[in-house]
XYZ file of C-alpha atoms in Angstrom:
594
model
C -171.567 -86.821 61.514
C -174.596 -84.937 59.931
C -175.898 -86.092 56.953
C -175.401 -83.750 53.984
C -178.263 -82.691 51.848
C -177.265 -85.356 48.474
C -177.143 -88.580 51.065
C -180.859 -88.197 50.921
C -183.335 -90.076 48.491
C -187.119 -89.053 47.814
C -189.828 -91.398 47.470
C -193.822 -90.242 47.529
C -197.238 -90.646 46.357
C -197.934 -87.471 44.135
C -199.357 -85.800 47.419
C -196.446 -85.625 49.922
C -193.181 -87.702 50.058
C -190.523 -88.580 52.494
C -186.469 -88.126 52.431
C -184.245 -91.391 52.952
C -181.217 -91.050 53.941
C -177.826 -93.420 53.172
C -177.957 -95.001 56.620
C -181.687 -96.330 55.909
C -183.586 -93.394 58.263
C -186.905 -91.731 56.793
C -185.587 -88.360 58.183
C -188.552 -86.434 56.587
C -191.865 -86.637 55.992
C -195.128 -84.511 56.015
C -198.409 -86.114 56.230
C -201.018 -86.095 55.141
C -199.687 -83.072 52.464
C -196.307 -81.831 51.381
C -197.093 -78.561 53.490
C -198.757 -80.404 56.684
C -196.610 -80.829 59.847
C -193.848 -82.955 59.578
C -193.644 -86.545 61.568
C -190.200 -87.147 60.761
C -188.219 -84.236 61.136
C -184.397 -85.311 62.101
C -183.444 -83.427 58.944
C -183.967 -80.375 60.620
C -183.096 -81.264 64.256
C -181.881 -84.852 65.813
C -183.425 -88.058 66.009
C -185.687 -87.356 69.193
C -187.711 -84.983 66.228
C -188.732 -88.178 64.809
C -187.261 -90.566 62.169
C -187.750 -94.276 61.413
C -184.588 -96.199 60.580
C -184.488 -99.772 59.197
C -180.765 -101.289 58.674
C -178.804 -103.860 59.916
C -177.858 -104.063 63.273
C -174.494 -102.556 64.132
C -174.402 -101.053 60.506
C -174.006 -97.385 59.684
C -174.335 -96.288 55.701
C -175.484 -98.389 53.183
C -173.199 -100.115 50.568
C -175.118 -98.998 47.507
C -178.420 -97.591 46.709
C -180.567 -96.893 43.523
C -184.259 -96.577 41.969
C -185.588 -99.106 40.119
C -185.378 -97.962 36.070
C -188.044 -95.526 35.639
C -189.543 -95.569 39.095
C -189.426 -93.498 42.369
C -189.225 -97.161 43.892
C -185.760 -97.025 46.370
C -183.524 -100.337 47.013
C -180.770 -99.810 49.461
C -178.552 -102.458 50.113
C -176.185 -103.175 53.228
C -173.220 -106.028 52.602
C -172.281 -107.041 56.390
C -169.576 -109.810 57.936
C -173.117 -111.766 58.271
C -174.275 -111.198 54.430
C -175.976 -108.921 52.282
C -179.557 -107.334 52.542
C -181.797 -105.105 50.814
C -184.297 -102.702 52.043
C -187.087 -101.101 49.549
C -188.607 -97.985 50.281
C -192.143 -96.936 48.019
C -195.371 -94.950 49.219
C -197.752 -96.032 46.548
C -200.440 -94.013 45.266
C -203.091 -93.193 48.021
C -206.560 -94.836 47.536
C -207.624 -92.989 50.844
C -204.824 -92.634 53.326
C -200.874 -92.564 52.925
C -198.748 -95.367 53.355
C -195.277 -95.763 53.617
C -193.851 -99.115 52.918
C -190.089 -100.669 53.592
C -189.477 -104.351 52.382
C -186.700 -105.812 53.834
C -185.298 -108.805 52.063
C -182.406 -111.383 52.755
C -179.865 -111.566 49.489
C -177.241 -113.775 51.481
C -176.135 -115.497 54.538
C -178.240 -114.420 58.267
C -178.504 -110.633 58.854
C -179.972 -109.334 61.642
C -182.211 -106.152 61.119
C -183.457 -103.360 63.447
C -186.098 -100.928 63.159
C -186.559 -98.211 65.143
C -189.610 -95.641 64.841
C -189.558 -92.459 66.675
C -193.029 -90.469 65.345
C -193.027 -86.860 66.805
C -196.062 -85.092 65.389
C -196.159 -81.131 64.663
C -192.649 -80.849 63.319
C -191.034 -82.912 65.690
C -192.601 -81.405 69.061
C -195.204 -83.887 70.109
C -194.826 -87.616 71.401
C -197.628 -89.625 70.565
C -199.109 -92.150 72.809
C -199.039 -95.841 71.331
C -200.664 -98.658 72.354
C -201.158 -102.099 70.777
C -204.128 -102.781 68.617
C -204.855 -106.389 66.633
C -201.081 -106.373 65.685
C -200.441 -102.978 65.206
C -198.664 -100.332 66.975
C -201.417 -97.500 66.774
C -199.870 -94.052 67.513
C -202.121 -90.634 68.481
C -202.068 -87.348 68.974
C -204.390 -84.424 68.270
C -205.494 -85.199 64.980
C -203.233 -87.179 63.996
C -203.139 -91.051 63.750
C -200.523 -93.983 62.468
C -200.831 -97.286 62.247
C -197.725 -99.847 61.593
C -197.614 -103.304 61.184
C -195.097 -106.232 59.614
C -195.673 -109.118 57.091
C -194.827 -111.581 58.739
C -195.206 -110.148 62.182
C -191.841 -109.473 64.133
C -190.921 -108.918 67.844
C -191.580 -105.414 68.586
C -191.293 -103.076 72.171
C -191.132 -99.843 72.994
C -188.396 -98.084 74.847
C -187.412 -94.515 75.068
C -190.507 -92.903 73.337
C -189.984 -95.223 70.279
C -191.234 -98.465 68.845
C -188.133 -101.430 68.025
C -188.298 -104.141 65.873
C -185.241 -107.033 65.567
C -185.425 -109.965 63.603
C -183.236 -111.961 61.121
C -183.330 -112.790 57.274
C -181.714 -115.189 55.132
C -181.635 -115.467 51.866
C -184.941 -115.214 50.350
C -186.979 -114.261 53.199
C -188.730 -110.822 53.438
C -190.420 -108.702 56.046
C -192.667 -105.794 54.849
C -193.166 -102.930 57.099
C -196.468 -100.804 56.341
C -196.826 -97.522 58.290
C -200.454 -95.890 57.447
C -201.367 -92.074 58.500
C -205.249 -91.114 59.072
C -207.450 -88.548 60.845
C -207.570 -89.831 64.407
C -211.058 -89.420 64.352
C -211.713 -91.544 61.668
C -211.888 -95.437 61.687
C -208.844 -97.069 60.333
C -208.510 -97.237 56.602
C -208.388 -100.753 54.833
C -205.148 -102.585 54.550
C -202.680 -102.747 51.693
C -200.936 -105.825 50.535
C -197.360 -104.435 50.498
C -196.012 -106.776 48.179
C -198.915 -106.381 45.435
C -198.299 -102.836 46.016
C -194.570 -103.011 45.047
C -195.308 -104.986 41.922
C -198.179 -102.339 40.748
C -195.963 -99.282 41.880
C -192.936 -100.890 39.811
C -195.403 -101.272 36.578
C -197.142 -98.072 36.901
C -193.938 -95.726 37.360
C -192.643 -97.771 34.251
C -195.312 -97.416 32.180
C -195.236 -93.326 32.732
C -191.607 -93.002 32.321
C -191.784 -95.048 29.019
C -194.357 -92.331 27.424
C -190.906 -89.556 27.402
C -190.707 -88.474 23.942
C -186.803 -87.443 24.524
C -184.350 -90.190 23.062
C -181.466 -87.882 23.095
C -177.957 -88.116 25.341
C -178.519 -88.393 29.004
C -182.001 -89.527 28.743
C -181.683 -91.459 31.795
C -181.349 -88.404 33.514
C -183.736 -86.855 31.857
C -186.398 -89.505 32.790
C -184.797 -89.526 36.425
C -185.788 -85.236 36.386
C -189.291 -85.729 34.971
C -190.027 -88.716 37.859
C -188.899 -86.153 40.233
C -191.002 -83.185 38.642
C -194.014 -85.915 38.794
C -193.550 -86.909 42.496
C -193.410 -83.299 43.135
C -196.827 -82.869 41.900
C -199.974 -82.542 44.435
C -202.260 -85.075 42.197
C -205.337 -83.738 43.183
C -204.878 -80.383 42.091
C -202.301 -80.430 39.261
C -200.019 -78.022 41.409
C -196.180 -78.683 41.295
C -194.373 -77.618 44.588
C -191.093 -76.283 44.291
C -189.338 -78.397 46.517
C -190.514 -81.413 49.354
C -188.929 -79.446 52.030
C -188.405 -76.338 54.351
C -185.326 -74.667 55.765
C -182.599 -76.485 54.052
C -179.843 -73.733 54.410
C -178.558 -71.439 51.435
C -175.466 -71.479 53.274
C -174.703 -74.115 55.918
C -174.891 -72.429 59.560
C -176.546 -69.271 57.587
C -180.147 -67.671 57.764
C -180.900 -68.024 54.102
C -183.436 -70.895 55.140
C -187.065 -70.713 53.673
C -189.894 -72.875 53.101
C -190.605 -74.390 49.480
C -193.426 -76.672 49.862
C -195.677 -74.217 47.523
C -196.421 -73.519 44.147
C -194.325 -70.399 42.167
C -196.170 -68.757 39.421
C -192.485 -68.427 38.062
C -191.914 -72.080 37.584
C -195.050 -72.493 35.329
C -193.769 -71.513 31.787
C -190.850 -73.923 31.728
C -192.235 -76.518 33.296
C -195.110 -76.545 30.857
C -192.380 -76.444 28.483
C -190.717 -79.439 29.632
C -193.801 -81.495 30.297
C -195.120 -80.516 26.714
C -191.860 -81.187 24.491
C -191.763 -84.896 26.801
C -194.970 -85.884 25.879
C -196.520 -85.358 28.813
C -200.112 -83.422 27.933
C -201.856 -84.750 30.726
C -199.829 -83.650 33.433
C -199.328 -79.768 31.270
C -202.933 -79.417 31.097
C -203.222 -80.312 34.726
C -200.650 -77.950 35.777
C -202.463 -75.076 33.190
C -205.506 -75.723 35.133
C -204.108 -75.241 38.800
C -202.616 -71.964 37.246
C -206.115 -70.326 35.847
C -207.522 -71.442 39.314
C -205.149 -69.905 41.521
C -204.780 -66.100 39.459
C -208.546 -66.272 38.945
C -209.714 -62.792 40.902
C -208.314 -59.279 40.616
C -205.221 -59.005 38.544
C -203.897 -56.512 41.761
C -203.918 -59.403 43.867
C -201.742 -61.794 41.776
C -199.475 -63.580 44.006
C -196.280 -65.254 43.334
C -197.292 -68.701 44.705
C -200.004 -70.274 46.093
C -200.557 -73.470 48.166
C -201.195 -76.563 46.376
C -205.086 -76.477 45.893
C -204.504 -72.364 45.300
C -204.369 -71.483 48.946
C -203.481 -67.504 49.423
C -202.544 -67.498 52.838
C -198.954 -68.968 53.751
C -198.412 -66.752 57.035
C -194.441 -67.310 57.933
C -193.351 -68.260 61.409
C -190.432 -70.232 62.964
C -189.685 -73.367 65.173
C -187.618 -72.591 67.711
C -187.417 -76.122 69.074
C -185.799 -77.401 65.961
C -181.514 -77.014 65.510
C -181.640 -76.657 61.902
C -179.621 -78.290 59.300
C -175.772 -78.294 60.124
C -177.135 -75.664 62.817
C -178.668 -73.326 60.354
C -181.494 -71.626 61.797
C -184.036 -70.114 62.101
C -186.700 -72.945 60.842
C -189.177 -71.401 58.812
C -192.937 -72.312 58.100
C -194.893 -70.561 55.525
C -193.408 -67.708 53.434
C -193.303 -64.038 53.784
C -192.390 -63.691 50.115
C -196.070 -64.354 49.099
C -196.695 -60.386 49.699
C -193.979 -59.407 47.125
C -194.932 -57.477 44.020
C -192.868 -59.341 41.420
C -194.000 -58.022 38.267
C -192.175 -61.027 35.932
C -194.677 -63.438 37.355
C -197.593 -61.757 35.024
C -195.031 -62.069 31.686
C -194.786 -66.076 33.030
C -198.379 -66.436 33.282
C -199.172 -64.996 29.604
C -196.255 -66.961 28.440
C -197.508 -70.477 29.946
C -200.922 -69.809 28.451
C -199.559 -68.837 25.438
C -197.411 -71.872 25.097
C -200.505 -74.229 26.205
C -202.433 -72.668 23.450
C -200.039 -73.070 20.973
C -199.323 -76.937 22.156
C -202.744 -77.573 21.480
C -204.493 -77.720 25.102
C -207.812 -77.741 25.216
C -209.097 -73.963 25.879
C -210.844 -73.265 29.076
C -213.737 -70.703 29.760
C -212.396 -67.423 30.444
C -208.718 -68.172 29.923
C -208.051 -64.983 27.459
C -210.772 -62.729 29.103
C -208.167 -63.486 32.429
C -205.199 -62.920 29.875
C -206.711 -59.438 28.715
C -207.425 -58.715 32.531
C -203.729 -58.814 33.030
C -202.817 -56.806 30.217
C -205.192 -54.471 31.319
C -203.840 -54.077 34.915
C -200.031 -54.115 33.522
C -200.370 -51.165 31.419
C -201.258 -48.941 34.188
C -198.924 -50.529 36.578
C -195.354 -51.829 34.596
C -193.507 -49.049 35.930
C -193.533 -49.725 39.521
C -190.504 -50.973 41.161
C -190.944 -54.829 42.570
C -189.252 -57.497 44.668
C -188.114 -59.023 41.612
C -187.387 -62.506 40.523
C -185.014 -63.257 43.472
C -187.478 -62.128 46.250
C -185.221 -59.887 47.767
C -185.809 -58.023 51.406
C -183.848 -55.223 50.608
C -186.515 -53.240 49.099
C -188.000 -52.407 45.927
C -186.190 -51.690 42.850
C -186.860 -51.725 38.992
C -185.703 -54.607 38.220
C -184.465 -55.425 34.688
C -185.880 -58.934 34.341
C -189.250 -57.748 35.695
C -189.301 -55.349 33.176
C -188.513 -57.612 30.242
C -191.066 -60.110 31.788
C -193.495 -57.209 31.140
C -192.623 -57.102 27.447
C -193.337 -60.841 27.570
C -196.735 -60.453 28.734
C -197.701 -57.605 26.028
C -195.785 -59.954 23.597
C -197.869 -62.619 23.692
C -200.733 -61.003 23.825
C -200.482 -59.261 20.429
C -198.725 -62.891 18.880
C -202.173 -64.468 20.593
C -203.917 -62.006 18.225
C -201.975 -62.065 15.064
C -202.105 -65.785 15.117
C -205.539 -66.546 16.874
C -208.357 -64.150 14.747
C -211.402 -65.347 16.686
C -209.411 -63.649 19.818
C -210.301 -60.021 20.243
C -208.254 -57.077 21.984
C -206.576 -53.552 21.888
C -203.657 -54.960 19.562
C -202.870 -51.542 18.929
C -202.545 -50.542 22.659
C -200.574 -53.734 23.568
C -197.853 -53.071 20.809
C -197.583 -49.531 22.136
C -196.806 -50.902 25.685
C -194.576 -53.873 24.170
C -192.705 -50.914 22.160
C -192.759 -48.625 25.401
C -191.149 -51.167 27.853
C -188.666 -52.401 25.189
C -187.298 -48.841 24.780
C -187.159 -47.856 28.607
C -185.362 -51.217 29.266
C -182.434 -50.824 26.669
C -182.551 -47.216 27.729
C -182.403 -47.117 31.645
C -181.196 -51.064 31.787
C -178.535 -51.098 29.655
C -174.774 -50.115 30.700
C -172.968 -49.139 26.971
C -169.502 -48.451 28.517
C -169.849 -52.199 29.643
C -171.871 -53.663 26.813
C -174.269 -55.073 29.610
C -177.824 -54.867 30.845
C -177.763 -54.544 34.707
C -179.801 -56.030 37.739
C -181.556 -52.967 37.847
C -182.095 -49.452 36.514
C -178.689 -47.374 37.349
C -176.637 -50.443 38.884
C -174.082 -51.654 38.210
C -174.363 -55.091 39.317
C -175.176 -58.332 37.332
C -177.908 -60.775 37.622
C -177.887 -64.198 36.244
C -181.736 -63.601 35.141
C -180.524 -61.619 32.363
C -179.099 -64.943 30.734
C -183.102 -65.141 29.750
C -183.082 -62.335 27.447
C -183.031 -64.102 24.304
C -184.671 -67.118 25.319
C -187.863 -65.295 25.902
C -187.140 -63.236 22.280
C -186.438 -59.797 23.868
C -183.500 -59.700 21.691
C -182.331 -61.950 19.118
C -179.158 -64.111 20.355
C -176.903 -62.554 17.830
C -177.481 -59.236 19.332
C -174.186 -57.528 20.804
C -175.944 -56.189 23.815
C -176.678 -60.211 24.727
C -173.561 -61.233 23.900
C -172.262 -58.855 26.244
C -174.508 -59.716 29.030
C -173.400 -63.323 28.734
C -169.876 -62.615 28.918
C -169.894 -60.023 31.790
C -172.050 -62.782 33.787
C -169.664 -65.238 33.164
C -166.317 -63.009 34.332
C -167.970 -61.381 37.317
C -170.700 -63.806 38.572
C -168.468 -67.311 38.353
C -168.172 -69.202 41.248
C -165.752 -72.332 40.492
C -166.993 -72.737 36.885
C -170.511 -72.019 37.808
C -172.853 -68.872 38.402
C -174.169 -67.199 41.133
C -177.514 -65.387 40.857
C -176.152 -61.907 41.635
C -173.206 -60.615 43.614
C -173.139 -61.985 47.350
C -171.426 -58.869 48.530
C -174.899 -56.607 47.426
C -176.352 -57.372 50.938
C -178.422 -53.832 50.272
C -180.387 -55.524 47.243
C -181.423 -58.732 49.432
C -181.158 -57.538 52.856
C -179.473 -60.321 53.811
C -176.637 -61.338 55.907
C -174.022 -64.189 54.704
C -173.907 -65.798 51.644
C -175.165 -68.478 49.622
C -173.876 -71.355 47.072
C -174.492 -71.284 43.159
C -178.001 -71.251 42.388
C -178.213 -74.520 39.821
C -180.660 -73.240 37.088
C -178.734 -70.165 36.352
C -176.190 -72.558 35.027
C -178.593 -74.327 32.913
C -179.558 -70.903 31.626
C -176.056 -69.903 30.881
C -175.713 -73.377 28.995
C -178.869 -72.231 26.953
C -177.581 -68.861 26.115
C -173.957 -70.377 24.973
C -175.768 -72.336 23.067
C -178.061 -69.695 21.308
C -174.983 -67.604 20.684
C -173.043 -70.377 18.769
C -171.188 -71.681 21.626
C -172.757 -74.871 21.559
C -169.090 -76.984 22.620
C -168.952 -74.915 25.776
C -172.626 -75.037 26.443
C -172.385 -79.245 26.566
C -169.431 -79.137 28.385
C -171.343 -77.074 31.000
C -174.056 -79.333 30.949
C -172.039 -82.426 31.617
C -170.634 -80.493 34.521
C -173.636 -79.986 35.881
C -175.508 -83.549 35.296
C -172.114 -84.763 37.265
C -173.446 -82.620 40.462
C -176.343 -84.651 40.906
C -176.089 -87.010 43.728
C -175.989 -91.062 43.200
C -179.555 -91.280 42.530
C -179.842 -88.596 40.252
C -181.250 -85.810 42.439
C -180.029 -82.095 42.600
C -181.082 -79.541 45.488
C -181.734 -75.664 44.603
C -177.724 -74.440 45.079
C -174.210 -76.309 44.850
C -171.058 -75.048 47.177
C -168.189 -75.544 44.228
C -165.503 -74.883 46.973
C -166.923 -77.395 49.498
C -168.069 -79.654 46.813
C -171.835 -79.869 48.574
C -175.780 -79.286 47.448
C -177.684 -76.550 48.891
C -181.116 -74.960 49.535
C -184.418 -77.202 49.758
C -184.441 -80.619 47.986
C -185.088 -82.087 45.471
C -185.516 -78.686 43.572
C -188.113 -78.508 40.813
C -186.416 -75.528 39.384
C -183.193 -77.591 39.095
C -184.868 -80.041 37.498
C -186.864 -78.228 35.182
C -183.581 -76.445 34.077
C -182.083 -79.671 33.311
C -184.943 -81.171 31.463
C -185.159 -78.003 29.257
C -181.593 -77.595 28.775
C -181.143 -81.251 27.208
C -184.052 -80.084 25.010
C -182.082 -77.192 23.886
C -178.730 -78.605 22.880
C -180.115 -82.214 22.024
C -183.456 -81.337 20.542
C -182.466 -80.836 16.819
C -181.068 -77.453 16.719
C -177.946 -77.137 16.175
C -176.177 -73.555 17.006
C -172.576 -73.781 16.471
C-alpha cells in the first residue's frame, strides 16, 4: 500500500526539510534548499526514485513515534520478537553543508537493523556514481555529491544501485549515520559529531519553544505549529515556504497538484500575527524584512509569491518520469500562478506592514514610501478583475474578497496617517478610495435576497474567504450581512462538518477538472467567525475537531477529505498551522465573545 500523507513526519534545518514515513524511510528531501531538486523522491514515485530506510530487518511500520517535546527531533521505535530499537532522526542547524543524522539505539534484546540508501538526484531521475573514500560512501552526479558514514563503522555494500548496511544492536548500543551533501566541485565539508549534534539540537529547539508566550488550552498543539512554521523558514532570508513539498494532490488520482515550495505574500499578515502574538519578534522581523525586499520595485509588478530569496521567475514544468502520489499526475515543478494578478495581495502587504508598525518592529528605510506607491497603484487599478485568492485558472473575475482587501489597503493607510503624525500622505484621497470600494462591494458583491456576500460580482456562488470580512474590519461582526454570510457558508459549503473553499461543481471559475478536499484554513476561519459573532461554544467545538485531524505527530496538510478520512495536499502546510495558532489565540486569548 502507498503511504498516506499523514504517515509522514518532518525534520529540517531551516533551509530544507525531509519527510520520514512510519516505516522509517526518508521519502522526500531536496538539497540544498527547499526548492532544489529532490534526491529522495519516493513520495512522488517509487523506491527507484530515491529513499533512505532504516528499520529492523523484516519489520514494516513502526510501533510508535513522537517528537521530543519542544523540538523537531523525531524518535521512531519498533518492538520486534528479537527486541526493541529506536531510530532518532534530525537535521541539525548547518554551519556549511546540510546533514541528515540518523541514530539507531538498542532499547532491549538483540535486534538486526538494515539501512537501505538509494540516492537519485534531480527528482529521482539520476543514479549517481558511488565509491569508497576513507570510510565513507561518496555519491557523485553532476553538481551533487553526498558523503555517508557511520559511527561506529558497520558492514556496508553496494547492491541494485543502492548502498546497504546491516548490523545488530543490543540495549544501550548505538550506531549513528550521517549523510552530508555538498557541491561536487568543492572539498568535503568538516565532519560533525552526530551525538553532540543531537544534544545541541534538542537544547536549541527546546529553548526556542520555551519562548512561546501562549499559555492557554492546547498549548502543545500551538507550540508544535510554531515549530513547524520555524522549520518551514528559510533562515538565510527569513522567507517562509507554504509547504515542504510539491504535487501532493488535492484529490487522489487528480490533476490539482501544485508546487508550494515558495513564499506567498498572502500568508504574510497571518504569519506576522501568529509570530508577534506568541512572542517571536525576531522571526516576525525577519519575515517582514523578506517581504520588503521581495516587493520592492514597480507596484504594477507585485507578485503573489516569490522564491526563498525573493526570486521572481518560478517557471512551471512537469516531471513525466514520476508517477505521482497514488498515481496523481502530473508532478509539477514551479508555479505558473506567479504570473497572475491578485489584487488582494496589496491589502495583505499593507495589513502586514501596519501590524509590524503596531507591534513595535523597527521601521525600515523607505517602508512608508513603498506603501504610498502601492496605494497610488491601487487607486488607478482596483477595478480590474483578477484571479483571486484561490489562484483560479478559469479567467479573471471581480472577486469580492479581492475588493475587500483593496479596502483593507486603503483603510490601513488612512489609519497610519491618523495614528502616526510623522507620516505624510493623501489622507483625503485614500479615505475616498476606501469609501468608494466599500460602497461598490456592498452594492455589487452582496445578494440581498439570500442575505449573503457572493464569490464575485453577479454570482450566486459562495466563497470561504468571505468569512474574513469581520476579521479584517470591513464590517462589524454583528452586522446582519456578516451573520447571513457565515450561515450561508455553513449551509452551502459544508462537507462533513468542514468547509470547502467554494463549490467544487463551479469548474468554470477555477478552470480545472475534478474535485478537492476541504481546505483546512477555511474551517479555522469559520471558527474565528463563529466566535466573533457570539457563538463561541460552536467555535470551540469546531476547533477541537480540527485539532483531531492532525496526524500522530501534530502535523496538518493543506486539505482534508472527511469521507475517506485522509489528509490531502502539500504537507505540512504553513497556512493550516498559521490558522491553528491564530484560532487558538482568538478563542483563548482572553476575549470572550459569547
